[in-house]
């Protein structure tokens, strides 16, 4: 890629730190730092007021060395090719660390779903699928939910793809409704994974998770399930913020009641079970565990110094800038990087894809047991690498990923 933007630039900085330690072959470095395929499409949609609007959509297949591209589809006004490319690269490393047979991909559409009707969202989704239909498929590229997309959008996605290929193809997307080939446990999987790695980190650091205090930024699928899962293992979630505001309760928030409030009001703001808390205040709280589970670039060199948590678990993708990471690491914060911390979602997406292709579905307990095993194995591999090279967990995660993708790249050789 001749030019790149700041988010991909941040990914590259992280990548390079690990590549240097591995003494990565220059040719492999070149391959792994270039996106394989970037697709840009224009999606015309007739809006409810009769006007036609054209939305820009992206799908990036960053690397498919280990298998089909895999990664979510996000709907947000700030989506850009830079962001989607970085997210697709992160998916590549995430799948390698999770040891699932996928490459990395990501999609995005520039839109504001909060201002669109259900019909408009359906029309946009279907048109986007039609525009990228040749590039996707169970063996090629398998999307999933991400920011502002959900099981309903995956259902429209699967239906549109199936109409184009002339048969029902469930394995083209994951995160579908359970009734139509989705996996039990998928919806909770990212938050469950966040809980598992946080619990393992606490064990490693000698912190008792029972009674540990937690603050969560973001209360979408990842943030809300992480909060619920962490409180189920005995942690005390004292603060939650979202795009609008937040709540604090030193005794611990009632997460089930907060979920109910957030579903009704589309925000945690105003929840009566605690005191109001300003969004930005979440990072400076005196808590044991901090979980950023919103968007990129939330912890920067400006606020990283305030972080007092012992463990920072990155539920979101790219919530910490490289400079902020250096500051927190120097201050002794144990950072569990995104490409490890939030890999529970894609790991269970893998289970969903396997079940769809077999046409045989597992009990929820089986899904959760397999997720537990995979997340613990990934955490251990990264921790061992961190100890072996004397590096932080993020650099170690990249070392594991680069080593796995790089080894297979070399084995497969060059097709000239
Ligand atoms: N969007 C999620 C992520 O960023 C899940 C991707 C997937 O399941 O393919 O990891």
Short mmCIF file of C-alpha atoms and ligand atoms in Angstrom, two decimals:
data_model
loop_
_atom_site.label_atom_id
_atom_site.label_comp_id
_atom_site.label_asym_id
_atom_site.label_seq_id
_atom_site.Cartn_x
_atom_site.Cartn_y
_atom_site.Cartn_z
CA UNK A 1 0.00 0.00 0.00
CA UNK A 2 1.70 3.18 -1.15
CA UNK A 3 -0.23 5.43 1.21
CA UNK A 4 -2.04 4.72 4.37
CA UNK A 5 -3.99 6.60 7.01
CA UNK A 6 -3.49 6.96 10.76
CA UNK A 7 -5.36 3.84 11.91
CA UNK A 8 -3.50 1.53 9.57
CA UNK A 9 -0.36 3.45 10.59
CA UNK A 10 -1.00 2.54 14.22
CA UNK A 11 -1.43 -1.11 13.24
CA UNK A 12 1.88 -0.96 11.33
CA UNK A 13 3.72 0.51 14.31
CA UNK A 14 2.52 -2.34 16.51
CA UNK A 15 3.36 -4.86 13.79
CA UNK A 16 6.87 -3.47 13.29
CA UNK A 17 7.73 -3.70 16.98
CA UNK A 18 7.16 -7.46 16.81
CA UNK A 19 8.64 -7.90 13.31
CA UNK A 20 11.93 -6.38 14.49
CA UNK A 21 12.16 -8.77 17.43
CA UNK A 22 11.42 -11.73 15.14
CA UNK A 23 13.97 -10.47 12.64
CA UNK A 24 11.27 -10.96 10.03
CA UNK A 25 12.42 -11.66 6.50
CA UNK A 26 11.94 -8.50 4.39
CA UNK A 27 9.88 -10.30 1.73
CA UNK A 28 7.47 -11.72 4.32
CA UNK A 29 7.30 -8.28 5.95
CA UNK A 30 6.29 -6.79 2.61
CA UNK A 31 3.56 -9.37 2.06
CA UNK A 32 2.13 -9.10 5.56
CA UNK A 33 2.00 -5.30 5.50
CA UNK A 34 -0.07 -5.10 2.30
CA UNK A 35 -3.82 -5.74 2.03
CA UNK A 36 -4.53 -8.48 -0.50
CA UNK A 37 -7.74 -6.95 -1.82
CA UNK A 38 -9.67 -3.72 -1.17
CA UNK A 39 -13.15 -3.40 -2.62
CA UNK A 40 -15.03 -0.07 -2.76
CA UNK A 41 -18.68 -0.02 -3.85
CA UNK A 42 -21.42 2.59 -4.21
CA UNK A 43 -24.80 1.45 -2.95
CA UNK A 44 -27.83 3.44 -4.16
CA UNK A 45 -30.83 3.19 -1.85
CA UNK A 46 -34.29 4.67 -2.20
CA UNK A 47 -34.97 6.29 1.17
CA UNK A 48 -38.39 6.44 2.85
CA UNK A 49 -38.87 10.02 1.64
CA UNK A 50 -38.56 8.85 -1.97
CA UNK A 51 -35.09 10.31 -2.55
CA UNK A 52 -32.19 8.17 -3.75
CA UNK A 53 -29.04 8.27 -1.66
CA UNK A 54 -25.74 6.62 -2.51
CA UNK A 55 -23.74 5.02 0.33
CA UNK A 56 -20.07 4.07 0.08
CA UNK A 57 -19.22 0.55 1.23
CA UNK A 58 -15.91 -1.24 1.68
CA UNK A 59 -14.78 -4.83 2.02
CA UNK A 60 -11.10 -5.49 2.61
CA UNK A 61 -9.62 -8.98 2.47
CA UNK A 62 -6.33 -8.28 4.15
CA UNK A 63 -4.77 -11.73 4.10
CA UNK A 64 -6.17 -15.17 3.21
CA UNK A 65 -3.09 -17.32 3.77
CA UNK A 66 -4.67 -19.42 6.54
CA UNK A 67 -8.18 -19.64 5.06
CA UNK A 68 -11.19 -17.57 3.96
CA UNK A 69 -11.19 -13.91 4.99
CA UNK A 70 -13.15 -13.46 8.22
CA UNK A 71 -14.36 -10.36 9.95
CA UNK A 72 -17.28 -8.13 10.77
CA UNK A 73 -19.25 -5.52 8.89
CA UNK A 74 -19.75 -2.15 10.56
CA UNK A 75 -22.21 0.66 9.91
CA UNK A 76 -20.94 4.05 11.12
CA UNK A 77 -20.61 7.62 9.82
CA UNK A 78 -16.83 7.55 10.46
CA UNK A 79 -16.09 4.38 8.46
CA UNK A 80 -13.15 4.87 6.08
CA UNK A 81 -10.93 2.70 3.90
CA UNK A 82 -8.08 3.34 6.33
CA UNK A 83 -10.14 2.09 9.27
CA UNK A 84 -11.51 -0.96 7.46
CA UNK A 85 -8.03 -1.94 6.23
CA UNK A 86 -6.57 -1.70 9.73
CA UNK A 87 -9.48 -3.69 11.15
CA UNK A 88 -9.00 -6.35 8.45
CA UNK A 89 -5.31 -6.60 9.36
CA UNK A 90 -6.21 -6.96 13.03
CA UNK A 91 -8.64 -9.76 12.08
CA UNK A 92 -5.76 -11.55 10.33
CA UNK A 93 -3.63 -11.50 13.49
CA UNK A 94 -6.64 -12.29 15.71
CA UNK A 95 -7.56 -15.45 13.78
CA UNK A 96 -3.93 -16.59 13.79
CA UNK A 97 -3.66 -16.13 17.57
CA UNK A 98 -6.97 -17.97 18.08
CA UNK A 99 -5.65 -20.77 15.85
CA UNK A 100 -8.71 -20.87 13.63
CA UNK A 101 -8.34 -21.51 9.89
CA UNK A 102 -9.22 -18.03 8.65
CA UNK A 103 -7.53 -15.02 7.16
CA UNK A 104 -8.63 -11.50 8.01
CA UNK A 105 -11.28 -9.30 6.44
CA UNK A 106 -13.52 -6.41 7.38
CA UNK A 107 -16.37 -4.46 5.84
CA UNK A 108 -17.92 -1.12 6.50
CA UNK A 109 -20.54 1.22 5.14
CA UNK A 110 -20.50 4.98 5.73
CA UNK A 111 -23.97 5.60 7.15
CA UNK A 112 -25.73 6.63 10.33
CA UNK A 113 -27.96 3.67 11.23
CA UNK A 114 -29.53 5.59 14.13
CA UNK A 115 -31.20 7.84 11.55
CA UNK A 116 -32.36 5.08 9.21
CA UNK A 117 -35.57 3.05 9.25
CA UNK A 118 -35.53 -0.74 9.33
CA UNK A 119 -36.60 -0.81 5.69
CA UNK A 120 -33.78 1.51 4.66
CA UNK A 121 -31.24 -0.60 6.56
CA UNK A 122 -32.51 -3.73 4.86
CA UNK A 123 -32.33 -2.13 1.42
CA UNK A 124 -28.79 -0.87 2.09
CA UNK A 125 -27.63 -4.27 3.37
CA UNK A 126 -29.08 -6.13 0.38
CA UNK A 127 -27.61 -3.71 -2.14
CA UNK A 128 -24.18 -3.91 -0.47
CA UNK A 129 -24.28 -7.72 -0.61
CA UNK A 130 -25.27 -7.61 -4.28
CA UNK A 131 -22.32 -5.29 -5.00
CA UNK A 132 -19.72 -7.60 -3.37
CA UNK A 133 -21.42 -10.94 -4.09
CA UNK A 134 -18.62 -12.35 -6.27
CA UNK A 135 -16.00 -11.74 -3.62
CA UNK A 136 -17.75 -13.45 -0.69
CA UNK A 137 -18.79 -17.00 0.16
CA UNK A 138 -18.13 -19.75 2.72
CA UNK A 139 -14.76 -20.55 1.10
CA UNK A 140 -13.88 -16.95 0.24
CA UNK A 141 -14.90 -14.39 2.79
CA UNK A 142 -17.31 -14.75 5.71
CA UNK A 143 -18.64 -11.52 7.30
CA UNK A 144 -20.18 -11.18 10.77
CA UNK A 145 -21.68 -8.48 13.00
CA UNK A 146 -19.58 -5.56 14.22
CA UNK A 147 -20.36 -2.01 15.36
CA UNK A 148 -24.07 -1.25 14.70
CA UNK A 149 -24.81 -4.50 12.88
CA UNK A 150 -26.62 -7.50 14.36
CA UNK A 151 -28.22 -10.90 13.74
CA UNK A 152 -31.08 -9.37 11.70
CA UNK A 153 -28.62 -7.72 9.32
CA UNK A 154 -26.78 -11.05 8.99
CA UNK A 155 -30.14 -12.71 8.14
CA UNK A 156 -30.71 -10.23 5.27
CA UNK A 157 -27.09 -10.74 4.24
CA UNK A 158 -27.44 -14.52 4.11
CA UNK A 159 -30.76 -14.31 2.26
CA UNK A 160 -29.44 -11.94 -0.42
CA UNK A 161 -26.34 -14.05 -1.01
CA UNK A 162 -28.47 -17.21 -1.16
CA UNK A 163 -30.82 -15.63 -3.72
CA UNK A 164 -27.85 -14.76 -5.92
CA UNK A 165 -26.25 -18.21 -5.82
CA UNK A 166 -29.59 -20.02 -6.13
CA UNK A 167 -29.46 -22.11 -2.97
CA UNK A 168 -29.49 -21.54 0.76
CA UNK A 169 -25.98 -20.87 1.95
CA UNK A 170 -25.87 -20.52 5.71
CA UNK A 171 -22.08 -20.48 6.09
CA UNK A 172 -21.60 -17.21 4.16
CA UNK A 173 -22.01 -15.15 7.35
CA UNK A 174 -21.80 -15.82 11.08
CA UNK A 175 -23.67 -14.18 13.92
CA UNK A 176 -26.98 -15.17 12.31
CA UNK A 177 -30.16 -15.82 14.30
CA UNK A 178 -30.02 -19.30 15.89
CA UNK A 179 -33.19 -20.32 13.99
CA UNK A 180 -31.39 -20.07 10.64
CA UNK A 181 -27.97 -21.56 11.28
CA UNK A 182 -26.57 -19.30 13.97
CA UNK A 183 -24.65 -20.82 16.86
CA UNK A 184 -25.82 -20.91 20.42
CA UNK A 185 -23.46 -18.77 22.49
CA UNK A 186 -22.33 -16.58 19.56
CA UNK A 187 -24.02 -13.42 20.77
CA UNK A 188 -22.35 -13.61 24.18
CA UNK A 189 -19.03 -14.95 22.85
CA UNK A 190 -16.96 -11.76 22.66
CA UNK A 191 -17.95 -10.69 26.18
CA UNK A 192 -17.45 -14.22 27.49
CA UNK A 193 -13.96 -14.24 25.95
CA UNK A 194 -13.21 -10.86 27.56
CA UNK A 195 -14.16 -12.38 30.91
CA UNK A 196 -12.01 -15.48 30.34
CA UNK A 197 -8.80 -13.61 29.47
CA UNK A 198 -9.37 -11.07 32.26
CA UNK A 199 -9.83 -13.91 34.74
CA UNK A 200 -6.64 -15.59 33.47
CA UNK A 201 -4.69 -12.32 33.69
CA UNK A 202 -5.93 -11.77 37.24
CA UNK A 203 -4.79 -15.29 38.13
CA UNK A 204 -1.37 -14.58 36.60
CA UNK A 205 -1.02 -11.31 38.53
CA UNK A 206 -2.27 -12.76 41.82
CA UNK A 207 -5.44 -10.62 41.85
CA UNK A 208 -8.62 -12.19 43.19
CA UNK A 209 -11.31 -11.68 40.52
CA UNK A 210 -13.99 -12.09 43.18
CA UNK A 211 -14.47 -8.57 44.47
CA UNK A 212 -12.18 -6.94 41.89
CA UNK A 213 -13.60 -3.62 40.68
CA UNK A 214 -14.37 -3.07 37.00
CA UNK A 215 -15.13 -0.08 34.75
CA UNK A 216 -16.48 -0.61 31.23
CA UNK A 217 -16.52 1.93 28.39
CA UNK A 218 -19.26 1.11 25.88
CA UNK A 219 -22.45 -0.84 26.49
CA UNK A 220 -23.13 -2.42 23.13
CA UNK A 221 -22.90 -6.16 22.59
CA UNK A 222 -19.29 -6.40 23.78
CA UNK A 223 -19.44 -3.99 26.74
CA UNK A 224 -22.76 -5.19 28.16
CA UNK A 225 -21.94 -8.90 27.95
CA UNK A 226 -18.41 -8.32 29.35
CA UNK A 227 -19.94 -6.49 32.32
CA UNK A 228 -22.49 -9.26 32.88
CA UNK A 229 -19.91 -12.04 32.56
CA UNK A 230 -17.39 -10.35 34.85
CA UNK A 231 -20.04 -9.77 37.50
CA UNK A 232 -21.05 -13.43 37.20
CA UNK A 233 -17.54 -14.49 38.23
CA UNK A 234 -17.74 -12.23 41.27
CA UNK A 235 -16.19 -8.98 40.03
CA UNK A 236 -17.90 -5.71 40.99
CA UNK A 237 -18.74 -3.54 37.97
CA UNK A 238 -18.77 -0.02 39.42
CA UNK A 239 -18.88 2.13 36.29
CA UNK A 240 -20.23 2.02 32.75
CA UNK A 241 -20.19 4.80 30.16
CA UNK A 242 -21.40 5.08 26.58
CA UNK A 243 -21.60 7.70 23.80
CA UNK A 244 -24.09 9.74 25.82
CA UNK A 245 -22.97 9.55 29.46
CA UNK A 246 -22.47 7.06 32.24
CA UNK A 247 -23.24 5.73 35.70
CA UNK A 248 -21.17 4.97 38.78
CA UNK A 249 -22.02 2.95 41.87
CA UNK A 250 -19.24 2.09 44.33
CA UNK A 251 -21.26 -0.88 45.63
CA UNK A 252 -21.56 -2.35 42.13
CA UNK A 253 -24.12 -1.78 39.40
CA UNK A 254 -27.04 -4.15 38.85
CA UNK A 255 -26.04 -5.21 35.32
CA UNK A 256 -29.32 -6.96 34.46
CA UNK A 257 -31.27 -3.82 35.40
CA UNK A 258 -28.79 -1.66 33.48
CA UNK A 259 -29.21 -3.86 30.40
CA UNK A 260 -32.95 -3.44 30.65
CA UNK A 261 -32.58 0.35 30.97
CA UNK A 262 -30.17 0.51 28.01
CA UNK A 263 -32.53 -1.50 25.80
CA UNK A 264 -35.38 0.87 26.58
CA UNK A 265 -33.44 4.17 26.45
CA UNK A 266 -30.66 3.26 23.98
CA UNK A 267 -28.12 4.58 26.52
CA UNK A 268 -26.95 3.87 30.07
CA UNK A 269 -27.25 7.58 30.80
CA UNK A 270 -29.86 8.43 33.41
CA UNK A 271 -29.90 4.92 34.93
CA UNK A 272 -31.33 5.39 38.45
CA UNK A 273 -29.16 2.66 40.06
CA UNK A 274 -26.08 4.91 40.41
CA UNK A 275 -24.70 8.45 40.17
CA UNK A 276 -24.11 10.14 36.79
CA UNK A 277 -20.58 9.82 35.41
CA UNK A 278 -19.04 11.82 32.55
CA UNK A 279 -17.85 9.66 29.65
CA UNK A 280 -14.18 10.69 29.77
CA UNK A 281 -13.98 10.12 33.57
CA UNK A 282 -14.09 6.33 33.07
CA UNK A 283 -10.37 6.07 32.32
CA UNK A 284 -9.13 7.72 35.52
CA UNK A 285 -11.23 5.69 37.95
CA UNK A 286 -9.53 3.80 40.76
CA UNK A 287 -10.53 0.30 39.63
CA UNK A 288 -8.69 -3.01 39.21
CA UNK A 289 -9.93 -3.74 35.70
CA UNK A 290 -10.75 -1.38 32.85
CA UNK A 291 -12.51 -2.62 29.70
CA UNK A 292 -12.65 -0.22 26.73
CA UNK A 293 -15.40 -1.76 24.59
CA UNK A 294 -16.39 1.09 22.27
CA UNK A 295 -14.40 2.38 19.29
CA UNK A 296 -10.77 3.02 18.25
CA UNK A 297 -8.46 5.71 19.66
CA UNK A 298 -10.16 6.15 23.03
CA UNK A 299 -7.01 5.93 25.13
CA UNK A 300 -4.42 8.34 23.78
CA UNK A 301 -1.24 10.01 25.05
CA UNK A 302 -3.55 12.61 26.62
CA UNK A 303 -5.42 10.32 29.00
CA UNK A 304 -3.24 7.16 29.22
CA UNK A 305 -1.37 8.59 32.21
CA UNK A 306 -4.63 8.72 34.21
CA UNK A 307 -5.26 4.99 33.96
CA UNK A 308 -4.96 3.43 37.42
CA UNK A 309 -6.31 -0.04 36.58
CA UNK A 310 -4.02 -3.05 37.01
CA UNK A 311 -5.54 -4.84 34.01
CA UNK A 312 -6.78 -3.22 30.80
CA UNK A 313 -8.75 -5.64 28.63
CA UNK A 314 -9.34 -4.32 25.10
CA UNK A 315 -12.88 -5.39 24.26
CA UNK A 316 -12.94 -2.99 21.29
CA UNK A 317 -10.61 -3.14 18.31
CA UNK A 318 -7.81 -0.57 18.48
CA UNK A 319 -9.01 1.40 21.54
CA UNK A 320 -5.42 2.30 22.57
CA UNK A 321 -2.97 4.29 20.45
CA UNK A 322 0.65 2.99 20.30
CA UNK A 323 1.89 5.97 22.36
CA UNK A 324 -0.83 5.42 24.99
CA UNK A 325 0.16 1.77 25.16
CA UNK A 326 3.78 2.70 25.84
CA UNK A 327 2.69 5.04 28.66
CA UNK A 328 0.46 2.43 30.30
CA UNK A 329 3.03 -0.33 29.95
CA UNK A 330 5.65 1.93 31.60
CA UNK A 331 3.16 2.58 34.42
CA UNK A 332 2.76 -1.14 35.02
CA UNK A 333 -0.71 -1.63 33.52
CA UNK A 334 -1.13 -5.20 32.24
CA UNK A 335 -2.72 -4.65 28.81
CA UNK A 336 -4.53 -7.59 27.19
CA UNK A 337 -4.46 -6.53 23.53
CA UNK A 338 -7.56 -6.48 21.33
CA UNK A 339 -6.32 -9.20 18.97
CA UNK A 340 -6.30 -11.56 21.95
CA UNK A 341 -8.90 -10.04 24.29
CA UNK A 342 -11.84 -9.82 21.90
CA UNK A 343 -11.13 -12.97 19.88
CA UNK A 344 -13.99 -14.87 21.56
CA UNK A 345 -16.41 -13.50 18.96
CA UNK A 346 -14.57 -14.73 15.91
CA UNK A 347 -13.69 -18.00 17.64
CA UNK A 348 -17.37 -18.77 18.11
CA UNK A 349 -17.97 -17.54 14.56
CA UNK A 350 -15.60 -20.30 13.53
CA UNK A 351 -17.72 -22.78 15.52
CA UNK A 352 -20.81 -21.44 13.73
CA UNK A 353 -19.18 -21.86 10.30
CA UNK A 354 -18.15 -25.43 11.18
CA UNK A 355 -21.69 -26.28 12.38
CA UNK A 356 -23.25 -24.76 9.23
CA UNK A 357 -20.94 -26.73 6.97
CA UNK A 358 -21.70 -29.95 8.85
CA UNK A 359 -25.40 -29.21 9.20
CA UNK A 360 -25.05 -30.44 12.77
CA UNK A 361 -25.53 -28.15 15.74
CA UNK A 362 -24.01 -28.25 19.20
CA UNK A 363 -25.47 -27.63 22.64
CA UNK A 364 -24.60 -24.27 24.18
CA UNK A 365 -22.52 -25.93 26.90
CA UNK A 366 -20.36 -27.55 24.21
CA UNK A 367 -19.84 -24.23 22.41
CA UNK A 368 -18.87 -22.51 25.66
CA UNK A 369 -16.53 -25.32 26.71
CA UNK A 370 -14.74 -25.15 23.34
CA UNK A 371 -14.50 -21.35 23.63
CA UNK A 372 -13.04 -21.65 27.13
CA UNK A 373 -10.41 -24.08 25.87
CA UNK A 374 -9.45 -21.93 22.84
CA UNK A 375 -9.28 -18.66 24.79
CA UNK A 376 -7.13 -20.19 27.53
CA UNK A 377 -4.80 -21.72 24.93
CA UNK A 378 -4.46 -18.36 23.15
CA UNK A 379 -3.84 -16.51 26.42
CA UNK A 380 -1.18 -19.03 27.46
CA UNK A 381 0.58 -18.89 24.08
CA UNK A 382 0.78 -15.09 24.21
CA UNK A 383 1.84 -14.99 27.87
CA UNK A 384 4.60 -17.57 27.26
CA UNK A 385 5.83 -15.53 24.30
CA UNK A 386 5.81 -12.36 26.41
CA UNK A 387 7.95 -14.09 29.03
CA UNK A 388 10.25 -15.68 26.46
CA UNK A 389 11.06 -12.39 24.70
CA UNK A 390 10.65 -10.12 27.71
CA UNK A 391 8.01 -8.02 25.95
CA UNK A 392 4.50 -6.73 26.67
CA UNK A 393 1.41 -8.77 25.79
CA UNK A 394 0.63 -6.77 22.63
CA UNK A 395 4.07 -7.28 21.12
CA UNK A 396 3.87 -10.95 22.14
CA UNK A 397 0.47 -11.34 20.44
CA UNK A 398 1.90 -9.91 17.21
CA UNK A 399 4.92 -12.21 17.49
CA UNK A 400 2.63 -15.26 17.76
CA UNK A 401 0.48 -14.08 14.82
CA UNK A 402 3.33 -13.03 12.52
CA UNK A 403 5.15 -16.27 13.21
CA UNK A 404 2.08 -18.39 12.35
CA UNK A 405 1.03 -16.48 9.21
CA UNK A 406 4.65 -15.98 8.10
CA UNK A 407 5.50 -19.68 8.46
CA UNK A 408 2.58 -20.74 6.26
CA UNK A 409 3.35 -17.98 3.74
CA UNK A 410 6.85 -19.44 3.37
CA UNK A 411 5.56 -23.06 3.21
CA UNK A 412 3.09 -22.19 0.47
CA UNK A 413 5.80 -20.37 -1.48
CA UNK A 414 5.48 -17.80 -4.24
CA UNK A 415 3.13 -18.28 -7.18
CA UNK A 416 4.73 -16.25 -9.89
N1 LIG B 1 -16.59 -8.17 14.55
C1 LIG B 1 -15.97 -9.10 15.42
C2 LIG B 1 -14.49 -8.80 15.58
O1 LIG B 1 -14.06 -7.70 15.37
C3 LIG B 1 -16.26 -10.54 15.03
C4 LIG B 1 -15.81 -10.95 13.67
C5 LIG B 1 -16.28 -12.33 13.25
O2 LIG B 1 -16.92 -13.02 14.04
O3 LIG B 1 -16.00 -12.68 12.11
O4 LIG B 1 -13.74 -9.63 16.00
#
